[in-house]
PDB file of C-alpha atoms and ligand atoms in Angstrom:
ATOM      1  CA  MET A1025      28.512 -56.666  57.097  1.00 85.00           C
ATOM      2  CA  LYS A1026      28.968 -54.433  59.066  1.00 94.00           C
ATOM      3  CA  ILE A1027      32.657 -53.171  60.234  1.00 97.00           C
ATOM      4  CA  GLU A1028      32.898 -54.922  63.667  1.00 96.00           C
ATOM      5  CA  ASN A1029      32.530 -58.143  61.762  1.00 97.00           C
ATOM      6  CA  LEU A1030      34.626 -56.997  58.515  1.00 98.00           C
ATOM      7  CA  LEU A1031      37.296 -56.213  61.557  1.00 98.00           C
ATOM      8  CA  ASP A1032      36.680 -59.747  62.569  1.00 98.00           C
ATOM      9  CA  LYS A1033      37.410 -61.461  59.337  1.00 98.00           C
ATOM     10  CA  MET A1034      40.542 -59.823  59.137  1.00 98.00           C
ATOM     11  CA  TRP A1035      41.376 -60.991  62.058  1.00 98.00           C
ATOM     12  CA  LYS A1036      40.550 -64.344  61.368  1.00 98.00           C
ATOM     13  CA  ASP A1037      42.330 -64.037  58.137  1.00 98.00           C
ATOM     14  CA  TYR A1038      45.472 -62.254  59.696  1.00 98.00           C
ATOM     15  CA  ILE A1039      46.218 -65.555  62.293  1.00 98.00           C
ATOM     16  CA  VAL A1040      46.070 -67.952  59.496  1.00 97.00           C
ATOM     17  CA  LEU A1041      49.069 -66.007  58.111  1.00 97.00           C
ATOM     18  CA  ASN A1042      50.555 -65.252  61.206  1.00 97.00           C
ATOM     19  CA  LYS A1043      49.915 -68.496  64.069  1.00 97.00           C
ATOM     20  CA  SER A1044      52.544 -66.542  66.307  1.00 97.00           C
ATOM     21  CA  ALA A1045      50.311 -63.775  67.116  1.00 98.00           C
ATOM     22  CA  GLN A1046      47.206 -65.731  67.901  1.00 98.00           C
ATOM     23  CA  LYS A1047      50.073 -66.971  70.236  1.00 98.00           C
ATOM     24  CA  ILE A1048      51.175 -64.611  71.587  1.00 98.00           C
ATOM     25  CA  VAL A1049      47.947 -63.019  72.415  1.00 98.00           C
ATOM     26  CA  ASP A1050      47.104 -65.871  74.628  1.00 98.00           C
ATOM     27  CA  LEU A1051      50.623 -65.547  76.475  1.00 98.00           C
ATOM     28  CA  PHE A1052      48.987 -62.238  77.007  1.00 98.00           C
ATOM     29  CA  GLU A1053      45.900 -63.198  78.548  1.00 98.00           C
ATOM     30  CA  GLN A1054      47.776 -65.768  80.542  1.00 97.00           C
ATOM     31  CA  LYS A1055      49.019 -62.905  82.581  1.00 96.00           C
ATOM     32  CA  GLY A1056      45.513 -61.477  82.985  1.00 96.00           C
ATOM     33  CA  ASN A1057      46.397 -59.513  80.516  1.00 97.00           C
ATOM     34  CA  GLU A1058      43.569 -57.627  77.594  1.00 96.00           C
ATOM     35  CA  VAL A1059      44.658 -57.145  74.927  1.00 98.00           C
ATOM     36  CA  VAL A1060      43.183 -54.412  72.757  1.00 98.00           C
ATOM     37  CA  ASN A1061      43.719 -53.798  68.389  1.00 98.00           C
ATOM     38  CA  ASP A1062      46.004 -50.299  68.244  1.00 98.00           C
ATOM     39  CA  HIS A1063      45.714 -50.712  64.375  1.00 98.00           C
ATOM     40  CA  ILE A1064      45.906 -52.762  61.117  1.00 98.00           C
ATOM     41  CA  ALA A1065      47.799 -51.866  58.280  1.00 98.00           C
ATOM     42  CA  LEU A1066      47.426 -52.948  54.500  1.00 98.00           C
ATOM     43  CA  ARG A1067      49.591 -52.651  51.490  1.00 98.00           C
ATOM     44  CA  THR A1068      48.954 -51.808  47.968  1.00 98.00           C
ATOM     45  CA  PHE A1069      50.250 -49.683  44.632  1.00 98.00           C
ATOM     46  CA  ASN A1070      49.217 -46.691  44.690  1.00 98.00           C
ATOM     47  CA  HIS A1071      47.435 -47.490  40.713  1.00 98.00           C
ATOM     48  CA  PRO A1072      44.106 -45.924  39.525  1.00 98.00           C
ATOM     49  CA  LYS A1073      42.450 -48.569  40.417  1.00 98.00           C
ATOM     50  CA  LEU A1074      44.025 -50.638  43.445  1.00 98.00           C
ATOM     51  CA  SER A1075      45.065 -47.159  45.964  1.00 98.00           C
ATOM     52  CA  VAL A1076      45.145 -46.207  49.085  1.00 98.00           C
ATOM     53  CA  ASP A1077      41.911 -44.676  48.693  1.00 98.00           C
ATOM     54  CA  VAL A1078      40.492 -47.177  47.117  1.00 98.00           C
ATOM     55  CA  ILE A1079      41.319 -49.048  49.261  1.00 98.00           C
ATOM     56  CA  ALA A1080      40.059 -46.233  51.764  1.00 98.00           C
ATOM     57  CA  LYS A1081      36.817 -46.566  50.825  1.00 97.00           C
ATOM     58  CA  PRO A1082      34.842 -49.236  52.729  1.00 97.00           C
ATOM     59  CA  PHE A1083      36.166 -47.789  56.075  1.00 98.00           C
ATOM     60  CA  LEU A1084      35.591 -44.480  55.251  1.00 98.00           C
ATOM     61  CA  GLU A1085      31.489 -45.437  54.675  1.00 97.00           C
ATOM     62  CA  ALA A1086      31.520 -46.777  57.929  1.00 97.00           C
ATOM     63  CA  GLY A1087      32.879 -43.465  60.038  1.00 97.00           C
ATOM     64  CA  TYR A1088      36.527 -43.619  59.092  1.00 98.00           C
ATOM     65  CA  PHE A1089      38.643 -40.473  58.538  1.00 98.00           C
ATOM     66  CA  GLU A1090      42.017 -39.865  57.233  1.00 98.00           C
ATOM     67  CA  ASN A1091      43.579 -38.152  59.954  1.00 97.00           C
ATOM     68  CA  GLY A1092      47.205 -38.561  59.051  1.00 96.00           C
ATOM     69  CA  THR A1093      49.666 -38.439  55.724  1.00 97.00           C
ATOM     70  CA  TYR A1094      53.103 -40.512  55.819  1.00 96.00           C
ATOM     71  CA  ASP A1095      56.558 -40.406  53.180  1.00 94.00           C
ATOM     72  CA  PHE A1096      58.482 -43.224  53.466  1.00 93.00           C
ATOM     73  CA  GLU A1097      61.078 -42.045  49.969  1.00 91.00           C
ATOM     74  CA  GLU A1098      63.596 -44.928  50.684  1.00 89.00           C
ATOM     75  CA  LYS A1099      61.142 -47.282  50.748  1.00 90.00           C
ATOM     76  CA  LYS A1100      59.073 -46.063  48.271  1.00 96.00           C
ATOM     77  CA  LEU A1101      56.228 -45.619  49.885  1.00 96.00           C
ATOM     78  CA  LYS A1102      53.262 -43.287  50.252  1.00 97.00           C
ATOM     79  CA  ALA A1103      50.519 -43.898  53.699  1.00 97.00           C
ATOM     80  CA  LYS A1104      47.610 -42.888  55.410  1.00 98.00           C
ATOM     81  CA  HIS A1105      45.589 -43.631  58.687  1.00 98.00           C
ATOM     82  CA  TYR A1106      41.941 -43.450  59.492  1.00 98.00           C
ATOM     83  CA  GLU A1107      40.316 -42.816  62.604  1.00 98.00           C
ATOM     84  CA  HIS A1108      37.017 -44.147  63.664  1.00 97.00           C
ATOM     85  CA  LYS A1109      34.820 -41.472  66.146  1.00 93.00           C
ATOM     86  CA  ASP A1110      34.405 -44.956  68.255  1.00 95.00           C
ATOM     87  CA  ALA A1111      37.475 -44.974  69.651  1.00 91.00           C
ATOM     88  CA  ASN A1112      37.186 -48.805  70.270  1.00 94.00           C
ATOM     89  CA  LEU A1113      37.853 -49.497  66.947  1.00 97.00           C
ATOM     90  CA  PRO A1114      41.192 -49.349  65.211  1.00 98.00           C
ATOM     91  CA  LYS A1115      42.932 -47.332  63.465  1.00 98.00           C
ATOM     92  CA  ILE A1116      43.740 -47.881  59.812  1.00 98.00           C
ATOM     93  CA  PHE A1117      46.792 -47.455  58.317  1.00 98.00           C
ATOM     94  CA  ILE A1118      47.339 -47.802  54.312  1.00 98.00           C
ATOM     95  CA  SER A1119      50.067 -47.913  52.239  1.00 98.00           C
ATOM     96  CA  GLU A1120      50.958 -47.807  48.679  1.00 98.00           C
ATOM     97  CA  LEU A1121      54.299 -48.848  46.618  1.00 98.00           C
ATOM     98  CA  MET A1122      54.866 -45.198  43.562  1.00 98.00           C
ATOM     99  CA  LEU A1123      54.817 -47.138  41.113  1.00 98.00           C
ATOM    100  CA  GLU A1124      56.161 -44.941  38.937  1.00 98.00           C
ATOM    101  CA  GLU A1125      59.516 -44.157  41.177  1.00 98.00           C
ATOM    102  CA  PHE A1126      60.610 -47.687  39.725  1.00 98.00           C
ATOM    103  CA  SER A1127      61.619 -49.566  36.481  1.00 98.00           C
ATOM    104  CA  ASP A1128      59.515 -49.715  33.317  1.00 98.00           C
ATOM    105  CA  GLU A1129      60.063 -54.390  34.087  1.00 98.00           C
ATOM    106  CA  LEU A1130      58.792 -53.593  37.730  1.00 98.00           C
ATOM    107  CA  ASN A1131      56.008 -51.661  36.131  1.00 98.00           C
ATOM    108  CA  GLU A1132      55.056 -54.258  33.750  1.00 98.00           C
ATOM    109  CA  LEU A1133      54.823 -57.052  35.806  1.00 98.00           C
ATOM    110  CA  VAL A1134      52.774 -55.018  38.573  1.00 98.00           C
ATOM    111  CA  ASN A1135      50.467 -53.864  35.616  1.00 98.00           C
ATOM    112  CA  SER A1136      49.792 -57.408  34.167  1.00 98.00           C
ATOM    113  CA  LEU A1137      48.511 -57.828  38.138  1.00 98.00           C
ATOM    114  CA  ILE A1138      45.923 -55.123  38.263  1.00 98.00           C
ATOM    115  CA  GLU A1139      44.969 -56.214  34.730  1.00 98.00           C
ATOM    116  CA  GLN A1140      43.248 -59.313  36.397  1.00 98.00           C
ATOM    117  CA  VAL A1141      41.085 -57.514  38.635  1.00 98.00           C
ATOM    118  CA  ASP A1142      37.768 -57.401  38.536  1.00 95.00           C
ATOM    119  CA  GLU A1143      36.856 -53.763  38.957  1.00 96.00           C
ATOM    120  CA  LYS A1144      33.276 -55.577  41.149  1.00 97.00           C
ATOM    121  CA  LYS A1145      35.444 -58.059  43.715  1.00 97.00           C
ATOM    122  CA  ILE A1146      37.767 -54.618  44.573  1.00 98.00           C
ATOM    123  CA  SER A1147      34.106 -52.563  45.299  1.00 97.00           C
ATOM    124  CA  GLU A1148      33.438 -55.597  47.357  1.00 97.00           C
ATOM    125  CA  PHE A1149      32.666 -54.322  51.364  1.00 97.00           C
ATOM    126  CA  ASP A1150      36.104 -57.152  52.292  1.00 98.00           C
ATOM    127  CA  PHE A1151      37.785 -56.647  49.275  1.00 98.00           C
ATOM    128  CA  CYS A1152      41.104 -55.305  51.693  1.00 98.00           C
ATOM    129  CA  SER A1153      40.959 -58.804  52.681  1.00 98.00           C
ATOM    130  CA  SER A1154      39.891 -61.585  50.470  1.00 98.00           C
ATOM    131  CA  GLY A1155      43.883 -62.565  49.930  1.00 98.00           C
ATOM    132  CA  ARG A1156      45.192 -62.519  46.125  1.00 98.00           C
ATOM    133  CA  PRO A1157      43.037 -61.569  43.059  1.00 98.00           C
ATOM    134  CA  TRP A1158      45.479 -62.656  40.668  1.00 98.00           C
ATOM    135  CA  ASN A1159      47.402 -65.582  39.036  1.00 98.00           C
ATOM    136  CA  LEU A1160      51.337 -65.194  39.869  1.00 98.00           C
ATOM    137  CA  SER A1161      53.883 -67.223  38.670  1.00 98.00           C
ATOM    138  CA  SER A1162      57.009 -67.848  41.824  1.00 98.00           C
ATOM    139  CA  GLU A1163      59.285 -66.299  38.447  1.00 98.00           C
ATOM    140  CA  THR A1164      57.382 -63.265  38.876  1.00 98.00           C
ATOM    141  CA  TYR A1165      57.462 -63.099  42.668  1.00 98.00           C
ATOM    142  CA  HIS A1166      61.180 -63.043  42.937  1.00 97.00           C
ATOM    143  CA  ARG A1167      61.698 -60.117  39.941  1.00 98.00           C
ATOM    144  CA  LEU A1168      59.717 -57.826  42.080  1.00 98.00           C
ATOM    145  CA  ALA A1169      61.686 -59.191  45.742  1.00 97.00           C
ATOM    146  CA  LYS A1170      64.442 -57.970  43.341  1.00 97.00           C
ATOM    147  CA  GLU A1171      63.509 -54.325  43.290  1.00 96.00           C
ATOM    148  CA  SER A1172      61.340 -54.515  46.159  1.00 96.00           C
ATOM    149  CA  GLU A1173      61.084 -56.369  48.951  1.00 95.00           C
ATOM    150  CA  TYR A1174      56.924 -54.231  49.424  1.00 96.00           C
ATOM    151  CA  ALA A1175      55.530 -55.471  45.667  1.00 98.00           C
ATOM    152  CA  ALA A1176      56.807 -58.874  46.484  1.00 98.00           C
ATOM    153  CA  TRP A1177      54.935 -59.418  49.369  1.00 97.00           C
ATOM    154  CA  VAL A1178      51.352 -57.426  47.678  1.00 98.00           C
ATOM    155  CA  SER A1179      51.593 -60.375  44.947  1.00 98.00           C
ATOM    156  CA  ALA A1180      52.393 -62.782  46.502  1.00 98.00           C
ATOM    157  CA  ILE A1181      49.141 -62.146  49.861  1.00 98.00           C
ATOM    158  CA  GLY A1182      47.219 -59.977  47.793  1.00 98.00           C
ATOM    159  CA  PHE A1183      44.373 -58.687  50.131  1.00 98.00           C
ATOM    160  CA  LYS A1184      45.220 -59.521  53.245  1.00 98.00           C
ATOM    161  CA  PRO A1185      45.993 -57.643  56.882  1.00 98.00           C
ATOM    162  CA  ASN A1186      50.221 -56.850  56.879  1.00 97.00           C
ATOM    163  CA  HIS A1187      50.472 -56.566  60.388  1.00 97.00           C
ATOM    164  CA  PHE A1188      47.951 -55.941  63.339  1.00 98.00           C
ATOM    165  CA  THR A1189      48.934 -54.071  66.412  1.00 98.00           C
ATOM    166  CA  VAL A1190      48.867 -54.853  70.319  1.00 98.00           C
ATOM    167  CA  TYR A1191      48.210 -51.501  72.215  1.00 98.00           C
ATOM    168  CA  ILE A1192      51.067 -51.693  75.240  1.00 98.00           C
ATOM    169  CA  ASN A1193      49.718 -49.023  77.259  1.00 98.00           C
ATOM    170  CA  LYS A1194      46.179 -51.293  77.669  1.00 97.00           C
ATOM    171  CA  LEU A1195      48.023 -54.682  78.698  1.00 98.00           C
ATOM    172  CA  GLN A1196      48.437 -54.525  82.351  1.00 97.00           C
ATOM    173  CA  SER A1197      51.660 -56.630  82.781  1.00 96.00           C
ATOM    174  CA  PHE A1198      53.212 -54.472  80.841  1.00 97.00           C
ATOM    175  CA  THR A1199      53.983 -51.518  80.519  1.00 96.00           C
ATOM    176  CA  GLU A1200      58.303 -50.878  79.023  1.00 97.00           C
ATOM    177  CA  VAL A1201      57.897 -52.060  75.516  1.00 98.00           C
ATOM    178  CA  SER A1202      61.830 -53.098  76.279  1.00 97.00           C
ATOM    179  CA  ASP A1203      60.400 -55.476  79.413  1.00 97.00           C
ATOM    180  CA  LEU A1204      57.500 -56.911  75.825  1.00 98.00           C
ATOM    181  CA  ASN A1205      60.075 -57.930  73.763  1.00 98.00           C
ATOM    182  CA  THR A1206      62.598 -59.792  76.529  1.00 98.00           C
ATOM    183  CA  PHE A1207      58.991 -61.927  76.939  1.00 98.00           C
ATOM    184  CA  LEU A1208      58.732 -62.431  73.717  1.00 98.00           C
ATOM    185  CA  LYS A1209      61.746 -63.391  73.511  1.00 98.00           C
ATOM    186  CA  GLU A1210      62.019 -65.891  76.252  1.00 98.00           C
ATOM    187  CA  HIS A1211      58.923 -67.515  74.597  1.00 98.00           C
ATOM    188  CA  GLY A1212      61.140 -68.450  71.670  1.00 97.00           C
ATOM    189  CA  PHE A1213      59.450 -65.078  68.745  1.00 97.00           C
ATOM    190  CA  MET A1214      61.772 -64.030  66.604  1.00 96.00           C
ATOM    191  CA  LEU A1215      62.195 -59.816  66.536  1.00 96.00           C
ATOM    192  CA  ASN A1216      62.405 -57.593  63.605  1.00 95.00           C
ATOM    193  CA  SER A1217      66.099 -55.299  64.680  1.00 93.00           C
ATOM    194  CA  SER A1218      66.981 -53.316  62.497  1.00 91.00           C
ATOM    195  CA  GLY A1219      67.493 -49.741  63.511  1.00 88.00           C
ATOM    196  CA  GLY A1220      67.658 -51.676  67.366  1.00 93.00           C
ATOM    197  CA  GLU A1221      64.236 -53.070  68.889  1.00 96.00           C
ATOM    198  CA  VAL A1222      62.544 -50.302  70.258  1.00 96.00           C
ATOM    199  CA  LYS A1223      61.812 -47.536  67.541  1.00 95.00           C
ATOM    200  CA  GLY A1224      60.654 -44.447  68.456  1.00 95.00           C
ATOM    201  CA  SER A1225      61.023 -42.707  71.541  1.00 95.00           C
ATOM    202  CA  PRO A1226      58.571 -40.806  73.978  1.00 96.00           C
ATOM    203  CA  GLN A1227      59.904 -37.674  72.100  1.00 96.00           C
ATOM    204  CA  VAL A1228      57.956 -39.128  69.092  1.00 95.00           C
ATOM    205  CA  PHE A1229      55.753 -39.680  71.318  1.00 97.00           C
ATOM    206  CA  LEU A1230      55.646 -43.272  70.407  1.00 97.00           C
ATOM    207  CA  GLU A1231      57.988 -46.512  70.720  1.00 97.00           C
ATOM    208  CA  GLN A1232      57.169 -49.505  68.541  1.00 96.00           C
ATOM    209  CA  SER A1233      58.768 -53.023  68.308  1.00 97.00           C
ATOM    210  CA  SER A1234      56.961 -56.042  66.085  1.00 96.00           C
ATOM    211  CA  THR A1235      58.062 -59.698  65.528  1.00 96.00           C
ATOM    212  CA  LEU A1236      59.936 -60.796  61.721  1.00 95.00           C
ATOM    213  CA  ALA A1237      56.834 -62.270  59.560  1.00 94.00           C
ATOM    214  CA  ASP A1238      56.135 -65.942  60.254  1.00 94.00           C
ATOM    215  CA  LYS A1239      56.581 -67.397  56.999  1.00 96.00           C
ATOM    216  CA  ILE A1240      54.066 -69.399  55.083  1.00 97.00           C
ATOM    217  CA  GLU A1241      53.508 -71.896  52.204  1.00 97.00           C
ATOM    218  CA  VAL A1242      52.008 -70.356  49.619  1.00 97.00           C
ATOM    219  CA  ASP A1243      50.924 -71.529  45.704  1.00 97.00           C
ATOM    220  CA  PHE A1244      52.299 -70.360  42.964  1.00 98.00           C
ATOM    221  CA  ASP A1245      50.630 -70.379  39.593  1.00 97.00           C
ATOM    222  CA  ASP A1246      54.134 -73.668  38.714  1.00 95.00           C
ATOM    223  CA  LYS A1247      55.265 -74.237  42.365  1.00 97.00           C
ATOM    224  CA  SER A1248      54.797 -74.041  46.025  1.00 98.00           C
ATOM    225  CA  GLU A1249      57.612 -71.933  47.823  1.00 97.00           C
ATOM    226  CA  VAL A1250      57.679 -71.018  52.213  1.00 97.00           C
ATOM    227  CA  ILE A1251      57.817 -66.847  51.885  1.00 97.00           C
ATOM    228  CA  PRO A1252      57.437 -64.138  54.666  1.00 96.00           C
ATOM    229  CA  SER A1253      53.734 -63.214  55.291  1.00 96.00           C
ATOM    230  CA  CYS A1254      52.712 -61.692  58.511  1.00 96.00           C
ATOM    231  CA  TYR A1255      54.266 -59.438  61.288  1.00 96.00           C
ATOM    232  CA  PHE A1256      53.257 -58.788  64.981  1.00 97.00           C
ATOM    233  CA  GLU A1257      53.061 -55.234  66.132  1.00 97.00           C
ATOM    234  CA  PHE A1258      53.341 -53.625  69.505  1.00 98.00           C
ATOM    235  CA  ALA A1259      52.497 -49.829  69.865  1.00 98.00           C
ATOM    236  CA  LYS A1260      53.131 -47.583  73.046  1.00 98.00           C
ATOM    237  CA  ARG A1261      51.512 -44.220  72.854  1.00 98.00           C
ATOM    238  CA  TYR A1262      52.510 -40.637  75.225  1.00 98.00           C
ATOM    239  CA  GLU A1263      50.434 -37.962  75.266  1.00 97.00           C
ATOM    240  CA  LEU A1264      50.931 -35.293  73.926  1.00 96.00           C
ATOM    241  CA  PRO A1265      51.471 -31.848  75.705  1.00 96.00           C
ATOM    242  CA  ASN A1266      47.574 -30.850  75.431  1.00 96.00           C
ATOM    243  CA  GLY A1267      46.992 -33.911  77.317  1.00 96.00           C
ATOM    244  CA  GLN A1268      45.762 -35.820  74.469  1.00 96.00           C
ATOM    245  CA  MET A1269      46.608 -39.450  74.033  1.00 96.00           C
ATOM    246  CA  TYR A1270      49.382 -39.274  70.005  1.00 97.00           C
ATOM    247  CA  GLN A1271      46.860 -40.955  67.505  1.00 96.00           C
ATOM    248  CA  GLY A1272      49.886 -40.585  64.943  1.00 96.00           C
ATOM    249  CA  PHE A1273      52.277 -42.485  63.309  1.00 94.00           C
ATOM    250  CA  VAL A1274      56.265 -42.190  62.793  1.00 91.00           C
ATOM    251  CA  ALA A1275      57.721 -42.188  59.198  1.00 86.00           C
ATOM    252  CA  LYS A1276      61.309 -42.606  60.786  1.00 83.00           C
ATOM    253  CA  SER A1277      60.206 -45.463  63.294  1.00 84.00           C
ATOM    254  CA  ALA A1278      58.020 -47.474  59.669  1.00 82.00           C
ATOM    255  CA  ASP A1279      60.562 -47.236  57.775  1.00 81.00           C
ATOM    256  CA  LYS A1280      62.110 -49.779  59.714  1.00 84.00           C
ATOM    257  CA  ILE A1281      59.506 -51.354  60.578  1.00 87.00           C
ATOM    258  CA  PHE A1282      58.876 -52.178  56.492  1.00 86.00           C
ATOM    259  CA  GLU A1283      61.514 -54.598  57.300  1.00 85.00           C
ATOM    260  CA  SER A1284      59.938 -57.382  58.479  1.00 86.00           C
ATOM    261  CA  THR A1285      58.273 -59.564  55.893  1.00 87.00           C
ATOM    262  CA  THR A1286      62.214 -59.476  54.462  1.00 85.00           C
ATOM    263  CA  LEU A1287      62.970 -62.776  52.825  1.00 75.00           C
ATOM    264  CA  LYS A1288      66.443 -63.339  54.192  1.00 64.00           C
TER     265      LYS A1288
HETATM  266 NI1   NI B1383      52.310 -50.536  62.564  1.00 77.96          NI
END
């Protein structure tokens, strides 16, 4: 499988979990915009078997390189972002939950999931978009959610893109994040307002907003339940003093955006 095919598969998998994303792309295109993806975000645990470095492998093999590391102390997450020398390919942002910062109970639950995963499956090129590789009861999902919404999300959805991101700079009919937000709200989409609808500022060279995650029905071992799945993100980048476009991420903004998948 080529990287282009993997990225294509990731989008197709993603819009099954987040139908709003395709609807928003269609609305933008109807207004004459070309929609370019800034980055794809993936989530995992910092367990050696499934850490960021493991999930990043196919991207590194395909010519991506690591170009930023991030700490989210409050959320107990770390992340790295990867870029490709072909700037037409989206950046890849992978975060991992720092398991040692959580209770023995959460660690036992997460380990019992990870133990079920075959190493061979993890080494497959498209593992990052292969879904949930373990059995999971609704009870375990809710026990995880009590301590970490992020852990619960990964347990239920597994390995699928958490979000794609519209690169606002490339849109023809929007330049301001606030105008884009207004347009989305007028069309009935719910935005993440934690910390304000627009996260970041020109001073940190990045402004972002996001929808709230769509809800999907997930089959647990014992029953089905409707839970938050994936959201759509929007990013406007600014030039650095050296004239180059800022390609990194802002931890303070992403910290709030992580909340787009909360259960409430
Ligand atoms: Ni993002």
